[in-house]
PDB file of C-alpha atoms and ligand atoms in Angstrom:
ATOM      1  CA  UNK K1453       7.260 -18.495  16.236  1.00  0.00           C
ATOM      2  CA  UNK K1454       7.941 -14.986  17.463  1.00  0.00           C
ATOM      3  CA  UNK K1455       6.963 -11.905  15.481  1.00  0.00           C
ATOM      4  CA  UNK K1456       8.455  -8.486  16.118  1.00  0.00           C
ATOM      5  CA  UNK K1457       7.389  -5.392  14.240  1.00  0.00           C
ATOM      6  CA  UNK K1458       9.533  -2.369  14.951  1.00  0.00           C
ATOM      7  CA  UNK K1459       8.990   1.231  13.997  1.00  0.00           C
ATOM      8  CA  UNK K1460       6.956   0.379  10.906  1.00  0.00           C
ATOM      9  CA  UNK K1461       5.708   3.188   8.659  1.00  0.00           C
ATOM     10  CA  UNK K1462       4.022   3.204   5.275  1.00  0.00           C
ATOM     11  CA  UNK K1463       2.395   5.842   3.093  1.00  0.00           C
ATOM     12  CA  UNK K1464       0.143   5.414   0.066  1.00  0.00           C
ATOM     13  CA  UNK K1465       1.505   8.256  -2.064  1.00  0.00           C
ATOM     14  CA  UNK K1466       1.761  11.131   0.375  1.00  0.00           C
ATOM     15  CA  UNK K1467      -0.937   9.760   2.686  1.00  0.00           C
ATOM     16  CA  UNK K1468       0.593   8.221   5.791  1.00  0.00           C
ATOM     17  CA  UNK K1469      -1.323   5.003   6.555  1.00  0.00           C
ATOM     18  CA  UNK K1470       0.772   3.663   9.434  1.00  0.00           C
ATOM     19  CA  UNK K1471       3.186   5.601  11.556  1.00  0.00           C
ATOM     20  CA  UNK K1472       5.983   4.078  13.663  1.00  0.00           C
ATOM     21  CA  UNK K1473       4.131   0.918  14.674  1.00  0.00           C
ATOM     22  CA  UNK K1474       5.560  -1.525  17.234  1.00  0.00           C
ATOM     23  CA  UNK K1475       3.847  -4.914  17.620  1.00  0.00           C
ATOM     24  CA  UNK K1476       5.066  -8.204  18.994  1.00  0.00           C
ATOM     25  CA  UNK K1477       3.526 -11.646  19.142  1.00  0.00           C
ATOM     26  CA  UNK K1478       5.057 -14.385  21.290  1.00  0.00           C
ATOM     27  CA  UNK K1479       4.837 -18.093  20.420  1.00  0.00           C
ATOM     28  CA  UNK K1480       1.329 -19.395  21.088  1.00  0.00           C
ATOM     29  CA  UNK K1481      -0.087 -15.929  21.698  1.00  0.00           C
ATOM     30  CA  UNK K1482      -3.391 -14.770  20.159  1.00  0.00           C
ATOM     31  CA  UNK K1483      -3.040 -11.049  19.542  1.00  0.00           C
ATOM     32  CA  UNK K1484      -5.741  -8.797  18.146  1.00  0.00           C
ATOM     33  CA  UNK K1485      -5.593  -5.499  16.280  1.00  0.00           C
ATOM     34  CA  UNK K1486      -8.634  -3.297  16.714  1.00  0.00           C
ATOM     35  CA  UNK K1487      -9.424   0.229  15.575  1.00  0.00           C
ATOM     36  CA  UNK K1488     -11.871   2.103  13.374  1.00  0.00           C
ATOM     37  CA  UNK K1489     -12.105   1.887   9.582  1.00  0.00           C
ATOM     38  CA  UNK K1490      -9.093   3.396   7.884  1.00  0.00           C
ATOM     39  CA  UNK K1491      -6.893   3.289  11.000  1.00  0.00           C
ATOM     40  CA  UNK K1492      -4.224   1.213   9.222  1.00  0.00           C
ATOM     41  CA  UNK K1493      -4.988  -2.322  10.444  1.00  0.00           C
ATOM     42  CA  UNK K1494      -4.877  -3.982   7.015  1.00  0.00           C
ATOM     43  CA  UNK K1495      -1.768  -2.001   6.073  1.00  0.00           C
ATOM     44  CA  UNK K1496       0.062  -3.408   9.105  1.00  0.00           C
ATOM     45  CA  UNK K1497      -0.886  -6.954   8.126  1.00  0.00           C
ATOM     46  CA  UNK K1498      -0.009  -6.357   4.463  1.00  0.00           C
ATOM     47  CA  UNK K1499       3.459  -5.207   5.481  1.00  0.00           C
ATOM     48  CA  UNK K1500       3.943  -8.399   7.482  1.00  0.00           C
ATOM     49  CA  UNK K1501       2.740 -10.774   4.770  1.00  0.00           C
ATOM     50  CA  UNK K1502       4.802  -8.833   2.223  1.00  0.00           C
ATOM     51  CA  UNK K1503       1.834  -7.542   0.245  1.00  0.00           C
ATOM     52  CA  UNK K1504       3.651  -4.204   0.358  1.00  0.00           C
ATOM     53  CA  UNK K1505       7.134  -3.004   1.235  1.00  0.00           C
ATOM     54  CA  UNK K1506       7.206  -0.723   4.265  1.00  0.00           C
ATOM     55  CA  UNK K1507       8.840   2.707   3.899  1.00  0.00           C
ATOM     56  CA  UNK K1508      10.763   2.186   7.106  1.00  0.00           C
ATOM     57  CA  UNK K1509      10.959  -0.112  10.084  1.00  0.00           C
ATOM     58  CA  UNK K1510      11.798  -3.724  10.567  1.00  0.00           C
ATOM     59  CA  UNK K1511       9.869  -6.999  10.737  1.00  0.00           C
ATOM     60  CA  UNK K1512      11.539  -9.953  12.410  1.00  0.00           C
ATOM     61  CA  UNK K1513      10.386 -13.558  12.506  1.00  0.00           C
ATOM     62  CA  UNK K1514      12.200 -15.610  15.107  1.00  0.00           C
ATOM     63  CA  UNK K1515      14.854 -12.930  15.107  1.00  0.00           C
ATOM     64  CA  UNK K1516      15.357 -13.092  11.347  1.00  0.00           C
ATOM     65  CA  UNK K1517      14.824  -9.997   9.225  1.00  0.00           C
ATOM     66  CA  UNK K1518      11.850 -10.663   6.946  1.00  0.00           C
ATOM     67  CA  UNK K1519      13.084  -8.399   4.156  1.00  0.00           C
ATOM     68  CA  UNK K1520      16.159 -10.639   3.743  1.00  0.00           C
ATOM     69  CA  UNK K1521      14.127 -13.870   3.711  1.00  0.00           C
ATOM     70  CA  UNK K1522      13.115 -15.691   0.502  1.00  0.00           C
ATOM     71  CA  UNK K1523       9.401 -15.642  -0.266  1.00  0.00           C
ATOM     72  CA  UNK K1524       9.294 -19.412  -0.040  1.00  0.00           C
ATOM     73  CA  UNK K1525      10.804 -19.381   3.415  1.00  0.00           C
ATOM     74  CA  UNK K1526       8.394 -16.722   4.637  1.00  0.00           C
ATOM     75  CA  UNK K1527       5.501 -18.772   3.204  1.00  0.00           C
ATOM     76  CA  UNK K1528       6.635 -21.710   5.319  1.00  0.00           C
ATOM     77  CA  UNK K1529       6.605 -19.535   8.389  1.00  0.00           C
ATOM     78  CA  UNK K1530       3.350 -17.632   7.989  1.00  0.00           C
ATOM     79  CA  UNK K1531      -0.118 -18.255   6.632  1.00  0.00           C
ATOM     80  CA  UNK K1532      -2.506 -15.470   5.751  1.00  0.00           C
ATOM     81  CA  UNK K1533      -6.237 -15.053   5.350  1.00  0.00           C
ATOM     82  CA  UNK K1534      -7.222 -11.643   4.040  1.00  0.00           C
ATOM     83  CA  UNK K1535     -10.575 -10.099   3.277  1.00  0.00           C
ATOM     84  CA  UNK K1536     -10.069 -10.429  -0.445  1.00  0.00           C
ATOM     85  CA  UNK K1537     -11.461 -13.868  -1.059  1.00  0.00           C
ATOM     86  CA  UNK K1538     -12.202 -13.632  -4.755  1.00  0.00           C
ATOM     87  CA  UNK K1539      -9.943 -15.671  -7.035  1.00  0.00           C
ATOM     88  CA  UNK K1540      -9.574 -14.980 -10.758  1.00  0.00           C
ATOM     89  CA  UNK K1541      -9.868 -18.621 -11.866  1.00  0.00           C
ATOM     90  CA  UNK K1542     -12.150 -21.390 -10.870  1.00  0.00           C
ATOM     91  CA  UNK K1543     -10.724 -24.195  -8.770  1.00  0.00           C
ATOM     92  CA  UNK K1544     -12.317 -26.860  -6.676  1.00  0.00           C
ATOM     93  CA  UNK K1545     -12.328 -26.422  -2.927  1.00  0.00           C
ATOM     94  CA  UNK K1546      -9.771 -29.172  -2.509  1.00  0.00           C
ATOM     95  CA  UNK K1547      -7.454 -27.670  -5.132  1.00  0.00           C
ATOM     96  CA  UNK K1548      -7.487 -24.381  -3.285  1.00  0.00           C
ATOM     97  CA  UNK K1549      -6.686 -25.986   0.032  1.00  0.00           C
ATOM     98  CA  UNK K1550      -3.888 -27.965  -1.666  1.00  0.00           C
ATOM     99  CA  UNK K1551      -2.305 -24.614  -2.629  1.00  0.00           C
ATOM    100  CA  UNK K1552      -1.430 -24.326   1.048  1.00  0.00           C
ATOM    101  CA  UNK K1553       1.128 -27.078   0.404  1.00  0.00           C
ATOM    102  CA  UNK K1554       2.975 -25.209  -2.404  1.00  0.00           C
ATOM    103  CA  UNK K1555       5.673 -23.678  -0.229  1.00  0.00           C
ATOM    104  CA  UNK K1556       6.585 -27.150   1.021  1.00  0.00           C
ATOM    105  CA  UNK K1557       7.551 -28.346  -2.456  1.00  0.00           C
ATOM    106  CA  UNK K1558       9.846 -27.577  -5.295  1.00  0.00           C
ATOM    107  CA  UNK K1559       8.210 -26.301  -8.462  1.00  0.00           C
ATOM    108  CA  UNK K1560       6.145 -28.979 -10.248  1.00  0.00           C
ATOM    109  CA  UNK K1561       6.650 -31.516  -7.483  1.00  0.00           C
ATOM    110  CA  UNK K1562       3.890 -34.065  -7.313  1.00  0.00           C
ATOM    111  CA  UNK K1563       1.429 -33.837  -4.475  1.00  0.00           C
ATOM    112  CA  UNK K1564       2.325 -36.553  -1.974  1.00  0.00           C
ATOM    113  CA  UNK K1565      -0.020 -38.783  -0.006  1.00  0.00           C
ATOM    114  CA  UNK K1566       1.001 -36.806   3.069  1.00  0.00           C
ATOM    115  CA  UNK K1567      -0.194 -33.611   1.353  1.00  0.00           C
ATOM    116  CA  UNK K1568      -3.519 -35.289   0.597  1.00  0.00           C
ATOM    117  CA  UNK K1569      -3.901 -36.254   4.231  1.00  0.00           C
ATOM    118  CA  UNK K1570      -3.100 -32.738   5.399  1.00  0.00           C
ATOM    119  CA  UNK K1571      -5.541 -31.220   2.892  1.00  0.00           C
ATOM    120  CA  UNK K1572      -8.279 -33.633   3.912  1.00  0.00           C
ATOM    121  CA  UNK K1573      -7.804 -33.025   7.590  1.00  0.00           C
ATOM    122  CA  UNK K1574      -7.837 -29.229   7.086  1.00  0.00           C
ATOM    123  CA  UNK K1575     -11.117 -29.590   5.180  1.00  0.00           C
ATOM    124  CA  UNK K1576     -12.503 -31.814   7.892  1.00  0.00           C
ATOM    125  CA  UNK K1577     -11.395 -29.387  10.592  1.00  0.00           C
ATOM    126  CA  UNK K1578     -13.501 -26.679   9.002  1.00  0.00           C
ATOM    127  CA  UNK K1579     -16.444 -28.917   8.213  1.00  0.00           C
ATOM    128  CA  UNK K1580     -15.844 -28.596   4.449  1.00  0.00           C
ATOM    129  CA  UNK K1581     -15.289 -32.249   3.484  1.00  0.00           C
ATOM    130  CA  UNK K1582     -18.595 -32.542   1.678  1.00  0.00           C
ATOM    131  CA  UNK K1583     -17.687 -29.528  -0.469  1.00  0.00           C
ATOM    132  CA  UNK K1584     -14.231 -30.820  -1.521  1.00  0.00           C
ATOM    133  CA  UNK K1585     -15.139 -31.301  -5.209  1.00  0.00           C
ATOM    134  CA  UNK K1586     -17.322 -28.197  -5.484  1.00  0.00           C
ATOM    135  CA  UNK K1587     -16.247 -25.169  -7.475  1.00  0.00           C
ATOM    136  CA  UNK K1588     -14.945 -22.359  -5.281  1.00  0.00           C
ATOM    137  CA  UNK K1589     -16.458 -19.412  -7.133  1.00  0.00           C
ATOM    138  CA  UNK K1590     -19.985 -20.646  -6.552  1.00  0.00           C
ATOM    139  CA  UNK K1591     -19.648 -20.887  -2.791  1.00  0.00           C
ATOM    140  CA  UNK K1592     -21.178 -18.382  -0.400  1.00  0.00           C
ATOM    141  CA  UNK K1593     -18.973 -15.746   1.257  1.00  0.00           C
ATOM    142  CA  UNK K1594     -18.863 -17.713   4.493  1.00  0.00           C
ATOM    143  CA  UNK K1595     -17.966 -20.963   2.738  1.00  0.00           C
ATOM    144  CA  UNK K1596     -15.179 -19.212   0.832  1.00  0.00           C
ATOM    145  CA  UNK K1597     -13.833 -17.842   4.059  1.00  0.00           C
ATOM    146  CA  UNK K1598     -13.699 -21.316   5.569  1.00  0.00           C
ATOM    147  CA  UNK K1599     -11.934 -22.699   2.481  1.00  0.00           C
ATOM    148  CA  UNK K1600      -9.269 -20.009   2.754  1.00  0.00           C
ATOM    149  CA  UNK K1601      -8.853 -20.794   6.430  1.00  0.00           C
ATOM    150  CA  UNK K1602      -8.479 -24.468   5.552  1.00  0.00           C
ATOM    151  CA  UNK K1603      -5.784 -23.497   3.037  1.00  0.00           C
ATOM    152  CA  UNK K1604      -3.986 -21.519   5.749  1.00  0.00           C
ATOM    153  CA  UNK K1605      -4.157 -24.521   8.091  1.00  0.00           C
ATOM    154  CA  UNK K1606      -2.841 -26.852   5.379  1.00  0.00           C
ATOM    155  CA  UNK K1607       0.170 -24.578   5.119  1.00  0.00           C
ATOM    156  CA  UNK K1608       1.118 -25.657   8.677  1.00  0.00           C
ATOM    157  CA  UNK K1609       2.826 -22.373   9.434  1.00  0.00           C
ATOM    158  CA  UNK K1610       3.462 -21.316  13.003  1.00  0.00           C
ATOM    159  CA  UNK K1611       2.304 -17.759  12.496  1.00  0.00           C
ATOM    160  CA  UNK K1612      -1.210 -17.050  11.324  1.00  0.00           C
ATOM    161  CA  UNK K1613      -2.174 -13.583  10.065  1.00  0.00           C
ATOM    162  CA  UNK K1614      -5.865 -12.875   9.765  1.00  0.00           C
ATOM    163  CA  UNK K1615      -7.703  -9.811   8.515  1.00  0.00           C
ATOM    164  CA  UNK K1616     -11.214  -9.960   9.922  1.00  0.00           C
ATOM    165  CA  UNK K1617     -11.371 -13.701   9.358  1.00  0.00           C
ATOM    166  CA  UNK K1618     -15.001 -14.105  10.325  1.00  0.00           C
ATOM    167  CA  UNK K1619     -16.673 -11.101   8.723  1.00  0.00           C
ATOM    168  CA  UNK K1620     -18.827 -13.263   6.414  1.00  0.00           C
ATOM    169  CA  UNK K1621     -19.676 -15.888   8.979  1.00  0.00           C
ATOM    170  CA  UNK K1622     -22.727 -16.401  11.112  1.00  0.00           C
ATOM    171  CA  UNK K1623     -22.267 -16.444  14.870  1.00  0.00           C
ATOM    172  CA  UNK K1624     -21.902 -20.226  15.098  1.00  0.00           C
ATOM    173  CA  UNK K1625     -19.043 -20.298  12.592  1.00  0.00           C
ATOM    174  CA  UNK K1626     -17.485 -17.176  14.082  1.00  0.00           C
ATOM    175  CA  UNK K1627     -17.170 -18.871  17.431  1.00  0.00           C
ATOM    176  CA  UNK K1628     -16.168 -22.173  15.899  1.00  0.00           C
ATOM    177  CA  UNK K1629     -13.362 -20.555  13.913  1.00  0.00           C
ATOM    178  CA  UNK K1630     -12.036 -18.531  16.818  1.00  0.00           C
ATOM    179  CA  UNK K1631     -12.160 -21.631  19.068  1.00  0.00           C
ATOM    180  CA  UNK K1632     -10.361 -23.632  16.443  1.00  0.00           C
ATOM    181  CA  UNK K1633      -7.670 -21.013  15.906  1.00  0.00           C
ATOM    182  CA  UNK K1634      -7.201 -20.638  19.642  1.00  0.00           C
ATOM    183  CA  UNK K1635      -6.646 -24.383  19.989  1.00  0.00           C
ATOM    184  CA  UNK K1636      -3.950 -24.431  17.320  1.00  0.00           C
ATOM    185  CA  UNK K1637      -1.673 -22.852  19.938  1.00  0.00           C
ATOM    186  CA  UNK K1638       0.347 -21.042  17.324  1.00  0.00           C
ATOM    187  CA  UNK K1639       1.156 -17.340  17.148  1.00  0.00           C
ATOM    188  CA  UNK K1640      -1.842 -15.462  15.751  1.00  0.00           C
ATOM    189  CA  UNK K1641      -2.142 -11.818  14.780  1.00  0.00           C
ATOM    190  CA  UNK K1642      -5.691 -10.996  13.786  1.00  0.00           C
ATOM    191  CA  UNK K1643      -7.583  -7.864  12.888  1.00  0.00           C
ATOM    192  CA  UNK K1644     -10.888  -8.194  14.721  1.00  0.00           C
ATOM    193  CA  UNK K1645     -13.864  -5.950  14.154  1.00  0.00           C
ATOM    194  CA  UNK K1646     -16.077  -7.269  16.911  1.00  0.00           C
ATOM    195  CA  UNK K1647     -14.814  -5.997  20.270  1.00  0.00           C
ATOM    196  CA  UNK K1648     -16.706  -8.683  22.198  1.00  0.00           C
ATOM    197  CA  UNK K1649     -14.975 -11.378  20.137  1.00  0.00           C
ATOM    198  CA  UNK K1650     -11.657  -9.642  20.791  1.00  0.00           C
ATOM    199  CA  UNK K1651     -12.417  -9.674  24.532  1.00  0.00           C
ATOM    200  CA  UNK K1652     -13.344 -13.362  24.424  1.00  0.00           C
ATOM    201  CA  UNK K1653     -10.415 -14.706  22.448  1.00  0.00           C
ATOM    202  CA  UNK K1654      -7.407 -12.386  22.494  1.00  0.00           C
ATOM    203  CA  UNK K1655      -4.528 -12.574  24.964  1.00  0.00           C
ATOM    204  CA  UNK K1656      -3.496  -9.032  24.097  1.00  0.00           C
ATOM    205  CA  UNK K1657      -4.769  -6.213  21.906  1.00  0.00           C
ATOM    206  CA  UNK K1658      -3.306  -3.313  19.964  1.00  0.00           C
ATOM    207  CA  UNK K1659      -5.555  -0.332  19.355  1.00  0.00           C
ATOM    208  CA  UNK K1660      -4.912   1.608  16.169  1.00  0.00           C
ATOM    209  CA  UNK K1661      -6.102   5.119  15.508  1.00  0.00           C
ATOM    210  CA  UNK K1662      -5.031   7.196  12.499  1.00  0.00           C
ATOM    211  CA  UNK K1663      -2.108   4.921  11.771  1.00  0.00           C
ATOM    212  CA  UNK K1664      -0.714   4.833  15.292  1.00  0.00           C
ATOM    213  CA  UNK K1665      -0.855   2.366  18.162  1.00  0.00           C
ATOM    214  CA  UNK K1666      -2.643   4.382  20.830  1.00  0.00           C
ATOM    215  CA  UNK K1667      -3.075   1.594  23.397  1.00  0.00           C
ATOM    216  CA  UNK K1668      -1.968  -1.956  23.955  1.00  0.00           C
ATOM    217  CA  UNK K1669      -2.306  -4.653  26.565  1.00  0.00           C
ATOM    218  CA  UNK K1670      -4.639  -7.324  27.864  1.00  0.00           C
ATOM    219  CA  UNK K1671      -8.326  -6.815  26.986  1.00  0.00           C
ATOM    220  CA  UNK K1672      -9.099  -5.766  30.571  1.00  0.00           C
ATOM    221  CA  UNK K1673      -6.656  -2.873  30.231  1.00  0.00           C
ATOM    222  CA  UNK K1674      -7.538  -1.803  26.717  1.00  0.00           C
ATOM    223  CA  UNK K1675     -11.291  -2.255  26.501  1.00  0.00           C
ATOM    224  CA  UNK K1676     -12.400   0.563  28.760  1.00  0.00           C
ATOM    225  CA  UNK K1677     -15.288   2.956  28.088  1.00  0.00           C
ATOM    226  CA  UNK K1678     -12.810   5.848  27.880  1.00  0.00           C
ATOM    227  CA  UNK K1679     -10.489   4.235  25.340  1.00  0.00           C
ATOM    228  CA  UNK K1680     -13.395   2.964  23.235  1.00  0.00           C
ATOM    229  CA  UNK K1681     -14.930   6.415  23.298  1.00  0.00           C
ATOM    230  CA  UNK K1682     -11.632   8.099  22.396  1.00  0.00           C
ATOM    231  CA  UNK K1683     -11.084   5.737  19.476  1.00  0.00           C
ATOM    232  CA  UNK K1684     -14.575   4.980  18.129  1.00  0.00           C
ATOM    233  CA  UNK K1685     -16.586   7.881  19.574  1.00  0.00           C
ATOM    234  CA  UNK K1686     -19.239   5.614  21.078  1.00  0.00           C
ATOM    235  CA  UNK K1687     -20.439   5.125  24.628  1.00  0.00           C
ATOM    236  CA  UNK K1688     -20.327   1.701  26.227  1.00  0.00           C
ATOM    237  CA  UNK K1689     -21.206  -0.168  29.353  1.00  0.00           C
ATOM    238  CA  UNK K1690     -18.583  -2.782  30.147  1.00  0.00           C
ATOM    239  CA  UNK K1691     -18.653  -5.529  32.737  1.00  0.00           C
ATOM    240  CA  UNK K1692     -16.962  -8.800  33.471  1.00  0.00           C
ATOM    241  CA  UNK K1693     -19.334 -11.459  32.267  1.00  0.00           C
ATOM    242  CA  UNK K1694     -20.397 -13.833  35.057  1.00  0.00           C
ATOM    243  CA  UNK K1695     -20.122 -16.939  32.869  1.00  0.00           C
ATOM    244  CA  UNK K1696     -17.168 -16.286  30.577  1.00  0.00           C
ATOM    245  CA  UNK K1697     -15.241 -14.156  33.117  1.00  0.00           C
ATOM    246  CA  UNK K1698     -14.284 -12.028  30.098  1.00  0.00           C
ATOM    247  CA  UNK K1699     -15.274  -8.442  29.399  1.00  0.00           C
ATOM    248  CA  UNK K1700     -18.662  -7.958  27.848  1.00  0.00           C
ATOM    249  CA  UNK K1701     -19.341  -4.703  26.028  1.00  0.00           C
ATOM    250  CA  UNK K1702     -22.730  -3.152  25.499  1.00  0.00           C
ATOM    251  CA  UNK K1703     -22.875  -0.237  23.062  1.00  0.00           C
ATOM    252  CA  UNK K1704     -25.140   2.545  24.221  1.00  0.00           C
ATOM    253  CA  UNK K1705     -27.235   4.679  21.878  1.00  0.00           C
ATOM    254  CA  UNK K1706     -26.374   8.373  21.834  1.00  0.00           C
ATOM    255  CA  UNK K1707     -29.606   9.595  23.445  1.00  0.00           C
ATOM    256  CA  UNK K1708     -31.156   7.834  26.379  1.00  0.00           C
ATOM    257  CA  UNK K1709     -34.343   8.773  28.160  1.00  0.00           C
TER     258      UNK K1709
HETATM  259  P1  ADP U2761      -8.139  -0.419   8.021  1.00  0.00           P
HETATM  260  O1  ADP U2761      -7.761  -1.805   7.621  1.00  0.00           O
HETATM  261  O2  ADP U2761      -7.870  -0.101   9.463  1.00  0.00           O
HETATM  262  O3  ADP U2761      -9.562  -0.073   7.666  1.00  0.00           O
HETATM  263  P2  ADP U2761      -6.262   0.376   5.955  1.00  0.00           P
HETATM  264  O4  ADP U2761      -4.936  -0.123   6.400  1.00  0.00           O
HETATM  265  O5  ADP U2761      -6.971  -0.390   4.896  1.00  0.00           O
HETATM  266  O6  ADP U2761      -7.201   0.602   7.224  1.00  0.00           O
HETATM  267  O7  ADP U2761      -6.097   1.853   5.423  1.00  0.00           O
HETATM  268  C1  ADP U2761      -5.376   2.851   6.133  1.00  0.00           C
HETATM  269  C2  ADP U2761      -5.439   4.149   5.348  1.00  0.00           C
HETATM  270  O8  ADP U2761      -4.771   3.984   4.095  1.00  0.00           O
HETATM  271  C3  ADP U2761      -6.838   4.598   5.011  1.00  0.00           C
HETATM  272  O9  ADP U2761      -6.895   5.998   5.069  1.00  0.00           O
HETATM  273  C4  ADP U2761      -7.047   4.123   3.584  1.00  0.00           C
HETATM  274  O10 ADP U2761      -7.954   4.926   2.906  1.00  0.00           O
HETATM  275  C5  ADP U2761      -5.659   4.235   3.018  1.00  0.00           C
HETATM  276  N1  ADP U2761      -5.427   3.221   1.976  1.00  0.00           N
HETATM  277  C6  ADP U2761      -5.524   1.875   2.127  1.00  0.00           C
HETATM  278  N2  ADP U2761      -5.224   1.229   0.994  1.00  0.00           N
HETATM  279  C7  ADP U2761      -4.930   2.179   0.083  1.00  0.00           C
HETATM  280  C8  ADP U2761      -4.523   2.166  -1.293  1.00  0.00           C
HETATM  281  N3  ADP U2761      -4.349   1.016  -1.952  1.00  0.00           N
HETATM  282  N4  ADP U2761      -4.311   3.349  -1.889  1.00  0.00           N
HETATM  283  C9  ADP U2761      -4.450   4.515  -1.217  1.00  0.00           C
HETATM  284  N5  ADP U2761      -4.820   4.609   0.067  1.00  0.00           N
HETATM  285  C10 ADP U2761      -5.058   3.463   0.723  1.00  0.00           C
HETATM  286 MG1   MG U2762      -8.909  -3.351   6.829  1.00  0.00          MG
END
């Protein structure tokens, strides 16, 4: 699955949220979007998962124009986990994960035994088997997040879009989820808040500031003290970690004695 975003712009009313954005994700690539609050990260993802219609620009999936694609077809191609994990009705965990199979069926089709297997293995993958019959609304934030990831996996799409997928999770689950996603070997475009996680897991990064891509490239190119200072206004000390061989970022307090 190849994703190409070309010259994408969107305004909320007269406020420009994203401005002429270019992003591409190659098959199997894990690409991160970083940038401060309000820089347009979620708006980029929303445009791709068709949560809004861009004012201009083009989104292509495997060379096909997304705006001309049926919603069902785009749901077969991409799975999404956003930050909004509240649902209006109560379902069990397993019912929610089974929703990931909807795009594979015609309306009112019966769930097949293959669907059940896929749902069960997605639950197992995320360590949620024991919670299968539990009601979703009573789960903790982190548990909900894992259920929604399981639903995305059950969808078996080859492009995964994630908006801060681990923001409710403790460090063990954060690493587990990123490891798991990495091993899926599908195209991933993820907004990531934690720059050290971005350095550990992403093949390439896009840096957004005020609705524009201001830098892009491998973490070693993008995660420099200068760029981080320009974008976030904080000082850092950055080194290659001796064990992971990835960049490790330490944030420095403003005043040091
Ligand atoms: P990020 O995900 O990087 O924090 P967003 O894409 O959510 O940024 O927002 C980009 C800009 O658009 C921000 O200035 C934000 O306030 C504005 N914005 C986002 N959603 C809406 C909305 N529904 N209505 C009006 N403005 C919005
Ligand atoms: Mg956001």
